[in-house]
């Protein structure tokens, strides 16, 4: 597993060998090895010594950053092997005059890297947040300590998306992609308010792509590992751009945009199935 990387803006050395095979991670100041432990896990070793705090189900080197004149940084993804959390990131500093040093593991359980920034003070990696209430989480490594910086989602002055192509463009796109668009969030804010839109984003995070059928864009999804009790769906009329939505959780089923009889058929059927 190599973390998906979007928009890198510095020179790095990518490591693409599968972690299941013996790996050597080379830097300007020495090498690290991924070692298979007797219990089936893996850890990093420098020479013949295990590097403390680097053990995990599987270790996936992402890249080596020639950072400062006397320091390289290895970025690792430490996989858990579980379904609920893919794993966390870890930074290893390689220096000319010091033994390798591993940071604490940090992250949001996502293996997606959206952006990498490198300057003389720190290395920063933007990754997706675990909640819709955050725009992103930035992992920051200053050479000694790794930290997580939560960046709140702010509603800007976006204009609500319109009908026609504004709706059709989302055919076969995932609901979280649709609701990540400020103009689409503004569309739904007109019927349910900003707080409810954020709740819907959390409730629809596990989903199949949305589709346009019979003049309606329809999407449905649920909360990870709780699909029976927590979920959401929405619909948008292609011709008018009018939105509709429904959510269900411990408080019951809530409908937005009209009465049950006013909803597009797909959303109406969804609501009835959750009320039974």
PDB file of C-alpha atoms in Angstrom:
ATOM      1  CA  UNK A   1       0.000   0.000   0.000  1.00  0.00           C
ATOM      2  CA  UNK A   2       1.490   3.283  -1.101  1.00  0.00           C
ATOM      3  CA  UNK A   3      -0.534   6.235   0.177  1.00  0.00           C
ATOM      4  CA  UNK A   4      -2.258   8.119  -2.612  1.00  0.00           C
ATOM      5  CA  UNK A   5      -0.581  11.495  -3.089  1.00  0.00           C
ATOM      6  CA  UNK A   6      -2.213  14.548  -4.683  1.00  0.00           C
ATOM      7  CA  UNK A   7      -0.194  17.684  -5.472  1.00  0.00           C
ATOM      8  CA  UNK A   8       3.328  17.225  -4.171  1.00  0.00           C
ATOM      9  CA  UNK A   9       5.303  20.467  -4.277  1.00  0.00           C
ATOM     10  CA  UNK A  10       8.805  19.380  -3.358  1.00  0.00           C
ATOM     11  CA  UNK A  11      11.453  16.946  -4.530  1.00  0.00           C
ATOM     12  CA  UNK A  12      11.174  13.613  -2.742  1.00  0.00           C
ATOM     13  CA  UNK A  13      12.334  10.085  -3.358  1.00  0.00           C
ATOM     14  CA  UNK A  14       9.348   7.756  -3.751  1.00  0.00           C
ATOM     15  CA  UNK A  15       9.590   4.204  -2.479  1.00  0.00           C
ATOM     16  CA  UNK A  16       7.387   1.771  -4.346  1.00  0.00           C
ATOM     17  CA  UNK A  17       8.601  -1.707  -3.348  1.00  0.00           C
ATOM     18  CA  UNK A  18       5.854  -3.759  -1.622  1.00  0.00           C
ATOM     19  CA  UNK A  19       6.385  -3.821   2.129  1.00  0.00           C
ATOM     20  CA  UNK A  20       5.757  -7.567   2.248  1.00  0.00           C
ATOM     21  CA  UNK A  21       9.198  -7.978   0.629  1.00  0.00           C
ATOM     22  CA  UNK A  22      12.487  -7.203   2.301  1.00  0.00           C
ATOM     23  CA  UNK A  23      13.066  -3.467   1.960  1.00  0.00           C
ATOM     24  CA  UNK A  24      15.980  -1.168   2.476  1.00  0.00           C
ATOM     25  CA  UNK A  25      15.214   2.521   2.819  1.00  0.00           C
ATOM     26  CA  UNK A  26      18.223   4.558   1.781  1.00  0.00           C
ATOM     27  CA  UNK A  27      18.936   8.112   2.880  1.00  0.00           C
ATOM     28  CA  UNK A  28      21.990  10.349   2.725  1.00  0.00           C
ATOM     29  CA  UNK A  29      22.787   9.369   6.306  1.00  0.00           C
ATOM     30  CA  UNK A  30      22.302   5.644   6.384  1.00  0.00           C
ATOM     31  CA  UNK A  31      19.702   2.996   5.697  1.00  0.00           C
ATOM     32  CA  UNK A  32      16.694   1.473   7.452  1.00  0.00           C
ATOM     33  CA  UNK A  33      15.316  -2.006   6.923  1.00  0.00           C
ATOM     34  CA  UNK A  34      11.745  -3.264   7.201  1.00  0.00           C
ATOM     35  CA  UNK A  35      12.004  -6.471   9.227  1.00  0.00           C
ATOM     36  CA  UNK A  36       9.417  -9.243   9.595  1.00  0.00           C
ATOM     37  CA  UNK A  37       8.861 -10.100  13.269  1.00  0.00           C
ATOM     38  CA  UNK A  38       8.084 -13.600  14.527  1.00  0.00           C
ATOM     39  CA  UNK A  39       4.500 -12.609  15.419  1.00  0.00           C
ATOM     40  CA  UNK A  40       3.733 -11.548  11.827  1.00  0.00           C
ATOM     41  CA  UNK A  41       4.150  -7.825  12.385  1.00  0.00           C
ATOM     42  CA  UNK A  42       6.957  -5.643  11.046  1.00  0.00           C
ATOM     43  CA  UNK A  43       9.377  -3.100  12.474  1.00  0.00           C
ATOM     44  CA  UNK A  44      12.227  -0.872  11.323  1.00  0.00           C
ATOM     45  CA  UNK A  45      15.854  -1.657  12.059  1.00  0.00           C
ATOM     46  CA  UNK A  46      18.984   0.450  11.798  1.00  0.00           C
ATOM     47  CA  UNK A  47      21.929  -1.868  11.389  1.00  0.00           C
ATOM     48  CA  UNK A  48      21.254  -4.734  13.789  1.00  0.00           C
ATOM     49  CA  UNK A  49      19.130  -2.699  16.191  1.00  0.00           C
ATOM     50  CA  UNK A  50      15.349  -2.367  16.172  1.00  0.00           C
ATOM     51  CA  UNK A  51      14.135   1.220  16.032  1.00  0.00           C
ATOM     52  CA  UNK A  52      11.823   1.727  19.006  1.00  0.00           C
ATOM     53  CA  UNK A  53       8.225   2.664  18.334  1.00  0.00           C
ATOM     54  CA  UNK A  54       8.173   1.633  14.673  1.00  0.00           C
ATOM     55  CA  UNK A  55       6.303  -1.665  14.897  1.00  0.00           C
ATOM     56  CA  UNK A  56       3.009  -2.280  13.123  1.00  0.00           C
ATOM     57  CA  UNK A  57       1.050  -4.848  11.165  1.00  0.00           C
ATOM     58  CA  UNK A  58       2.662  -3.646   7.936  1.00  0.00           C
ATOM     59  CA  UNK A  59       5.076  -0.777   7.316  1.00  0.00           C
ATOM     60  CA  UNK A  60       4.797   1.098   4.042  1.00  0.00           C
ATOM     61  CA  UNK A  61       7.604   3.593   3.309  1.00  0.00           C
ATOM     62  CA  UNK A  62       6.161   6.551   1.401  1.00  0.00           C
ATOM     63  CA  UNK A  63       9.144   8.740   0.552  1.00  0.00           C
ATOM     64  CA  UNK A  64      12.461  10.099   1.773  1.00  0.00           C
ATOM     65  CA  UNK A  65      12.758  13.890   2.042  1.00  0.00           C
ATOM     66  CA  UNK A  66      16.257  15.453   1.875  1.00  0.00           C
ATOM     67  CA  UNK A  67      15.211  18.078   4.403  1.00  0.00           C
ATOM     68  CA  UNK A  68      18.005  20.003   6.052  1.00  0.00           C
ATOM     69  CA  UNK A  69      21.714  19.951   5.281  1.00  0.00           C
ATOM     70  CA  UNK A  70      22.272  17.339   7.988  1.00  0.00           C
ATOM     71  CA  UNK A  71      18.864  15.624   8.130  1.00  0.00           C
ATOM     72  CA  UNK A  72      16.696  13.426   5.917  1.00  0.00           C
ATOM     73  CA  UNK A  73      13.168  12.429   6.908  1.00  0.00           C
ATOM     74  CA  UNK A  74      11.518   9.132   6.043  1.00  0.00           C
ATOM     75  CA  UNK A  75       7.711   9.243   5.928  1.00  0.00           C
ATOM     76  CA  UNK A  76       6.051   5.920   6.758  1.00  0.00           C
ATOM     77  CA  UNK A  77       2.479   4.675   6.721  1.00  0.00           C
ATOM     78  CA  UNK A  78       1.968   2.148   9.523  1.00  0.00           C
ATOM     79  CA  UNK A  79      -0.974  -0.080   8.617  1.00  0.00           C
ATOM     80  CA  UNK A  80      -3.101  -1.692  11.313  1.00  0.00           C
ATOM     81  CA  UNK A  81      -4.627  -4.471   9.235  1.00  0.00           C
ATOM     82  CA  UNK A  82      -8.088  -3.531  10.511  1.00  0.00           C
ATOM     83  CA  UNK A  83     -11.207  -2.318   8.720  1.00  0.00           C
ATOM     84  CA  UNK A  84     -12.089   0.533  11.063  1.00  0.00           C
ATOM     85  CA  UNK A  85      -8.696   2.261  10.774  1.00  0.00           C
ATOM     86  CA  UNK A  86      -6.274   1.797   7.892  1.00  0.00           C
ATOM     87  CA  UNK A  87      -3.338   3.080   9.921  1.00  0.00           C
ATOM     88  CA  UNK A  88      -1.305   6.138  10.868  1.00  0.00           C
ATOM     89  CA  UNK A  89       1.695   8.091   9.597  1.00  0.00           C
ATOM     90  CA  UNK A  90       5.123   8.241  11.197  1.00  0.00           C
ATOM     91  CA  UNK A  91       8.257  10.331  10.601  1.00  0.00           C
ATOM     92  CA  UNK A  92      11.817   9.050  11.044  1.00  0.00           C
ATOM     93  CA  UNK A  93      14.657  11.585  11.205  1.00  0.00           C
ATOM     94  CA  UNK A  94      17.987  10.403   9.768  1.00  0.00           C
ATOM     95  CA  UNK A  95      20.951  12.566  10.736  1.00  0.00           C
ATOM     96  CA  UNK A  96      24.667  12.605  10.183  1.00  0.00           C
ATOM     97  CA  UNK A  97      25.599  12.689  13.869  1.00  0.00           C
ATOM     98  CA  UNK A  98      22.643  10.992  15.614  1.00  0.00           C
ATOM     99  CA  UNK A  99      20.904   7.630  15.606  1.00  0.00           C
ATOM    100  CA  UNK A 100      17.589   7.488  13.701  1.00  0.00           C
ATOM    101  CA  UNK A 101      14.667   8.922  15.694  1.00  0.00           C
ATOM    102  CA  UNK A 102      11.037   7.923  15.166  1.00  0.00           C
ATOM    103  CA  UNK A 103       8.108  10.191  15.965  1.00  0.00           C
ATOM    104  CA  UNK A 104       4.842   9.088  17.507  1.00  0.00           C
ATOM    105  CA  UNK A 105       2.299   7.739  15.039  1.00  0.00           C
ATOM    106  CA  UNK A 106      -0.210  10.408  13.986  1.00  0.00           C
ATOM    107  CA  UNK A 107      -3.139  10.696  11.608  1.00  0.00           C
ATOM    108  CA  UNK A 108      -6.852  10.179  11.067  1.00  0.00           C
ATOM    109  CA  UNK A 109      -6.793   6.532   9.894  1.00  0.00           C
ATOM    110  CA  UNK A 110      -6.695   7.681   6.249  1.00  0.00           C
ATOM    111  CA  UNK A 111      -3.844   6.757   3.901  1.00  0.00           C
ATOM    112  CA  UNK A 112      -4.573   9.639   1.505  1.00  0.00           C
ATOM    113  CA  UNK A 113      -2.027  12.455   1.269  1.00  0.00           C
ATOM    114  CA  UNK A 114      -3.590  15.568  -0.243  1.00  0.00           C
ATOM    115  CA  UNK A 115      -0.596  17.865  -0.090  1.00  0.00           C
ATOM    116  CA  UNK A 116       2.991  17.948   1.131  1.00  0.00           C
ATOM    117  CA  UNK A 117       4.792  21.135   2.184  1.00  0.00           C
ATOM    118  CA  UNK A 118       8.470  21.322   3.117  1.00  0.00           C
ATOM    119  CA  UNK A 119      10.289  24.308   4.605  1.00  0.00           C
ATOM    120  CA  UNK A 120      13.215  24.823   6.945  1.00  0.00           C
ATOM    121  CA  UNK A 121      11.018  24.782  10.055  1.00  0.00           C
ATOM    122  CA  UNK A 122       8.879  21.717   9.460  1.00  0.00           C
ATOM    123  CA  UNK A 123       7.426  19.144   7.113  1.00  0.00           C
ATOM    124  CA  UNK A 124       3.635  19.305   6.781  1.00  0.00           C
ATOM    125  CA  UNK A 125       1.271  16.775   5.240  1.00  0.00           C
ATOM    126  CA  UNK A 126      -2.429  17.494   4.662  1.00  0.00           C
ATOM    127  CA  UNK A 127      -4.694  14.454   5.034  1.00  0.00           C
ATOM    128  CA  UNK A 128      -8.489  14.051   5.115  1.00  0.00           C
ATOM    129  CA  UNK A 129     -10.231  14.662   8.428  1.00  0.00           C
ATOM    130  CA  UNK A 130     -12.315  11.984  10.114  1.00  0.00           C
ATOM    131  CA  UNK A 131     -15.261  14.347  10.469  1.00  0.00           C
ATOM    132  CA  UNK A 132     -17.010  16.683   8.051  1.00  0.00           C
ATOM    133  CA  UNK A 133     -16.648  19.492  10.562  1.00  0.00           C
ATOM    134  CA  UNK A 134     -12.973  19.760   9.669  1.00  0.00           C
ATOM    135  CA  UNK A 135     -11.632  20.839   6.293  1.00  0.00           C
ATOM    136  CA  UNK A 136      -8.512  18.740   6.785  1.00  0.00           C
ATOM    137  CA  UNK A 137      -5.898  17.657   9.309  1.00  0.00           C
ATOM    138  CA  UNK A 138      -2.286  18.750   8.905  1.00  0.00           C
ATOM    139  CA  UNK A 139       0.451  16.467  10.217  1.00  0.00           C
ATOM    140  CA  UNK A 140       3.471  18.564  11.226  1.00  0.00           C
ATOM    141  CA  UNK A 141       6.966  17.258  11.967  1.00  0.00           C
ATOM    142  CA  UNK A 142       9.582  19.684  13.284  1.00  0.00           C
ATOM    143  CA  UNK A 143      12.461  17.208  13.431  1.00  0.00           C
ATOM    144  CA  UNK A 144      11.610  15.980  16.930  1.00  0.00           C
ATOM    145  CA  UNK A 145       7.848  15.917  17.423  1.00  0.00           C
ATOM    146  CA  UNK A 146       4.913  15.021  15.177  1.00  0.00           C
ATOM    147  CA  UNK A 147       1.635  16.800  15.831  1.00  0.00           C
ATOM    148  CA  UNK A 148      -1.869  16.979  14.367  1.00  0.00           C
ATOM    149  CA  UNK A 149      -3.385  20.356  13.464  1.00  0.00           C
ATOM    150  CA  UNK A 150      -7.141  20.347  12.924  1.00  0.00           C
ATOM    151  CA  UNK A 151      -8.300  22.882  10.331  1.00  0.00           C
ATOM    152  CA  UNK A 152     -12.010  23.740  10.805  1.00  0.00           C
ATOM    153  CA  UNK A 153     -14.310  23.818   7.822  1.00  0.00           C
ATOM    154  CA  UNK A 154     -15.484  27.364   7.147  1.00  0.00           C
ATOM    155  CA  UNK A 155     -18.493  28.232   5.062  1.00  0.00           C
ATOM    156  CA  UNK A 156     -17.571  30.816   2.470  1.00  0.00           C
ATOM    157  CA  UNK A 157     -19.714  33.015   0.242  1.00  0.00           C
ATOM    158  CA  UNK A 158     -20.284  30.333  -2.379  1.00  0.00           C
ATOM    159  CA  UNK A 159     -23.375  30.635  -4.546  1.00  0.00           C
ATOM    160  CA  UNK A 160     -25.744  27.674  -4.434  1.00  0.00           C
ATOM    161  CA  UNK A 161     -25.326  25.311  -7.375  1.00  0.00           C
ATOM    162  CA  UNK A 162     -27.990  25.453 -10.044  1.00  0.00           C
ATOM    163  CA  UNK A 163     -29.915  23.029 -12.284  1.00  0.00           C
ATOM    164  CA  UNK A 164     -28.946  21.166 -15.426  1.00  0.00           C
ATOM    165  CA  UNK A 165     -25.241  20.542 -15.836  1.00  0.00           C
ATOM    166  CA  UNK A 166     -24.603  21.670 -12.248  1.00  0.00           C
ATOM    167  CA  UNK A 167     -26.467  18.502 -11.253  1.00  0.00           C
ATOM    168  CA  UNK A 168     -25.563  16.112 -14.078  1.00  0.00           C
ATOM    169  CA  UNK A 169     -21.817  16.648 -13.479  1.00  0.00           C
ATOM    170  CA  UNK A 170     -22.116  14.521 -10.327  1.00  0.00           C
ATOM    171  CA  UNK A 171     -23.292  11.365 -12.083  1.00  0.00           C
ATOM    172  CA  UNK A 172     -21.105   8.457 -10.863  1.00  0.00           C
ATOM    173  CA  UNK A 173     -19.391  10.660  -8.284  1.00  0.00           C
ATOM    174  CA  UNK A 174     -19.318   9.747  -4.599  1.00  0.00           C
ATOM    175  CA  UNK A 175     -21.565  11.658  -2.166  1.00  0.00           C
ATOM    176  CA  UNK A 176     -18.588  12.969  -0.189  1.00  0.00           C
ATOM    177  CA  UNK A 177     -17.182  14.454  -3.408  1.00  0.00           C
ATOM    178  CA  UNK A 178     -20.471  16.186  -4.089  1.00  0.00           C
ATOM    179  CA  UNK A 179     -20.847  17.589  -0.580  1.00  0.00           C
ATOM    180  CA  UNK A 180     -17.203  18.686  -0.481  1.00  0.00           C
ATOM    181  CA  UNK A 181     -18.134  21.267  -3.127  1.00  0.00           C
ATOM    182  CA  UNK A 182     -19.028  24.595  -1.429  1.00  0.00           C
ATOM    183  CA  UNK A 183     -21.754  25.370  -3.981  1.00  0.00           C
ATOM    184  CA  UNK A 184     -23.423  22.017  -3.262  1.00  0.00           C
ATOM    185  CA  UNK A 185     -23.252  22.529   0.495  1.00  0.00           C
ATOM    186  CA  UNK A 186     -24.867  25.904  -0.081  1.00  0.00           C
ATOM    187  CA  UNK A 187     -27.614  24.239  -2.138  1.00  0.00           C
ATOM    188  CA  UNK A 188     -28.494  21.933   0.752  1.00  0.00           C
ATOM    189  CA  UNK A 189     -28.095  24.635   3.397  1.00  0.00           C
ATOM    190  CA  UNK A 190     -31.158  26.302   1.867  1.00  0.00           C
ATOM    191  CA  UNK A 191     -33.355  23.409   3.034  1.00  0.00           C
ATOM    192  CA  UNK A 192     -31.618  22.092   6.165  1.00  0.00           C
ATOM    193  CA  UNK A 193     -29.071  24.548   7.592  1.00  0.00           C
ATOM    194  CA  UNK A 194     -25.296  24.288   7.814  1.00  0.00           C
ATOM    195  CA  UNK A 195     -25.159  22.057  10.909  1.00  0.00           C
ATOM    196  CA  UNK A 196     -27.503  19.493   9.359  1.00  0.00           C
ATOM    197  CA  UNK A 197     -25.420  19.482   6.158  1.00  0.00           C
ATOM    198  CA  UNK A 198     -22.311  18.603   8.168  1.00  0.00           C
ATOM    199  CA  UNK A 199     -24.225  15.852   9.950  1.00  0.00           C
ATOM    200  CA  UNK A 200     -25.361  14.469   6.602  1.00  0.00           C
ATOM    201  CA  UNK A 201     -21.756  14.447   5.361  1.00  0.00           C
ATOM    202  CA  UNK A 202     -20.766  12.263   8.320  1.00  0.00           C
ATOM    203  CA  UNK A 203     -23.758   9.959   7.876  1.00  0.00           C
ATOM    204  CA  UNK A 204     -23.166   9.349   4.161  1.00  0.00           C
ATOM    205  CA  UNK A 205     -19.416   8.746   4.211  1.00  0.00           C
ATOM    206  CA  UNK A 206     -19.656   5.077   3.154  1.00  0.00           C
ATOM    207  CA  UNK A 207     -21.456   5.016  -0.170  1.00  0.00           C
ATOM    208  CA  UNK A 208     -21.667   3.942  -3.785  1.00  0.00           C
ATOM    209  CA  UNK A 209     -21.454   6.590  -6.518  1.00  0.00           C
ATOM    210  CA  UNK A 210     -24.473   8.812  -7.059  1.00  0.00           C
ATOM    211  CA  UNK A 211     -26.438   8.385 -10.280  1.00  0.00           C
ATOM    212  CA  UNK A 212     -28.822  10.372 -12.443  1.00  0.00           C
ATOM    213  CA  UNK A 213     -31.992   8.504 -13.371  1.00  0.00           C
ATOM    214  CA  UNK A 214     -35.381   9.796 -14.541  1.00  0.00           C
ATOM    215  CA  UNK A 215     -34.238  13.379 -14.141  1.00  0.00           C
ATOM    216  CA  UNK A 216     -33.032  13.018 -10.551  1.00  0.00           C
ATOM    217  CA  UNK A 217     -29.562  12.764  -9.023  1.00  0.00           C
ATOM    218  CA  UNK A 218     -29.776  10.323  -6.106  1.00  0.00           C
ATOM    219  CA  UNK A 219     -27.191   9.262  -3.529  1.00  0.00           C
ATOM    220  CA  UNK A 220     -27.337   7.194  -0.374  1.00  0.00           C
ATOM    221  CA  UNK A 221     -24.822   6.049   2.205  1.00  0.00           C
ATOM    222  CA  UNK A 222     -24.182   5.339   5.855  1.00  0.00           C
ATOM    223  CA  UNK A 223     -21.778   5.742   8.730  1.00  0.00           C
ATOM    224  CA  UNK A 224     -18.899   3.226   8.761  1.00  0.00           C
ATOM    225  CA  UNK A 225     -19.782  -0.017  10.579  1.00  0.00           C
ATOM    226  CA  UNK A 226     -23.202   1.344  11.589  1.00  0.00           C
ATOM    227  CA  UNK A 227     -25.161   1.202   8.352  1.00  0.00           C
ATOM    228  CA  UNK A 228     -28.242  -0.276   9.969  1.00  0.00           C
ATOM    229  CA  UNK A 229     -28.671   2.572  12.432  1.00  0.00           C
ATOM    230  CA  UNK A 230     -27.043   5.635  10.841  1.00  0.00           C
ATOM    231  CA  UNK A 231     -27.366   6.827   7.274  1.00  0.00           C
ATOM    232  CA  UNK A 232     -28.488   9.520   4.870  1.00  0.00           C
ATOM    233  CA  UNK A 233     -29.652  10.054   1.322  1.00  0.00           C
ATOM    234  CA  UNK A 234     -30.237  13.039  -0.911  1.00  0.00           C
ATOM    235  CA  UNK A 235     -31.742  13.852  -4.271  1.00  0.00           C
ATOM    236  CA  UNK A 236     -31.552  16.810  -6.637  1.00  0.00           C
ATOM    237  CA  UNK A 237     -34.003  17.483  -9.453  1.00  0.00           C
ATOM    238  CA  UNK A 238     -31.934  17.998 -12.621  1.00  0.00           C
ATOM    239  CA  UNK A 239     -34.435  20.351 -14.276  1.00  0.00           C
ATOM    240  CA  UNK A 240     -34.959  22.689 -11.308  1.00  0.00           C
ATOM    241  CA  UNK A 241     -31.900  22.123  -9.120  1.00  0.00           C
ATOM    242  CA  UNK A 242     -34.202  21.639  -6.129  1.00  0.00           C
ATOM    243  CA  UNK A 243     -32.617  19.525  -3.356  1.00  0.00           C
ATOM    244  CA  UNK A 244     -34.182  17.010  -0.991  1.00  0.00           C
ATOM    245  CA  UNK A 245     -32.572  15.025   1.815  1.00  0.00           C
ATOM    246  CA  UNK A 246     -33.245  12.496   4.557  1.00  0.00           C
ATOM    247  CA  UNK A 247     -31.215  11.249   7.523  1.00  0.00           C
ATOM    248  CA  UNK A 248     -31.732   8.517  10.075  1.00  0.00           C
ATOM    249  CA  UNK A 249     -30.001   7.958  13.406  1.00  0.00           C
ATOM    250  CA  UNK A 250     -30.934   7.321  17.030  1.00  0.00           C
ATOM    251  CA  UNK A 251     -33.351  10.283  16.846  1.00  0.00           C
ATOM    252  CA  UNK A 252     -35.325   8.683  14.010  1.00  0.00           C
ATOM    253  CA  UNK A 253     -35.866   9.681  10.372  1.00  0.00           C
ATOM    254  CA  UNK A 254     -35.791  13.326   9.350  1.00  0.00           C
ATOM    255  CA  UNK A 255     -36.852  14.665   5.944  1.00  0.00           C
ATOM    256  CA  UNK A 256     -35.787  17.968   4.363  1.00  0.00           C
ATOM    257  CA  UNK A 257     -37.069  19.809   1.317  1.00  0.00           C
ATOM    258  CA  UNK A 258     -40.730  18.835   1.473  1.00  0.00           C
ATOM    259  CA  UNK A 259     -43.275  16.382   2.792  1.00  0.00           C
ATOM    260  CA  UNK A 260     -42.889  12.694   2.074  1.00  0.00           C
ATOM    261  CA  UNK A 261     -45.257  12.834  -0.894  1.00  0.00           C
ATOM    262  CA  UNK A 262     -43.192  15.689  -2.395  1.00  0.00           C
ATOM    263  CA  UNK A 263     -39.923  13.737  -2.478  1.00  0.00           C
ATOM    264  CA  UNK A 264     -38.536  12.096  -5.626  1.00  0.00           C
ATOM    265  CA  UNK A 265     -39.463   8.416  -5.759  1.00  0.00           C
ATOM    266  CA  UNK A 266     -35.958   7.131  -4.906  1.00  0.00           C
ATOM    267  CA  UNK A 267     -35.758   9.253  -1.765  1.00  0.00           C
ATOM    268  CA  UNK A 268     -39.351   8.487  -0.808  1.00  0.00           C
ATOM    269  CA  UNK A 269     -38.615   4.758  -0.989  1.00  0.00           C
ATOM    270  CA  UNK A 270     -35.493   5.275   1.125  1.00  0.00           C
ATOM    271  CA  UNK A 271     -37.447   7.066   3.856  1.00  0.00           C
ATOM    272  CA  UNK A 272     -40.177   4.408   3.918  1.00  0.00           C
ATOM    273  CA  UNK A 273     -37.604   1.615   4.217  1.00  0.00           C
ATOM    274  CA  UNK A 274     -35.996   3.315   7.212  1.00  0.00           C
ATOM    275  CA  UNK A 275     -39.322   3.910   8.940  1.00  0.00           C
ATOM    276  CA  UNK A 276     -40.373   0.257   8.719  1.00  0.00           C
TER     277      UNK A 276
END
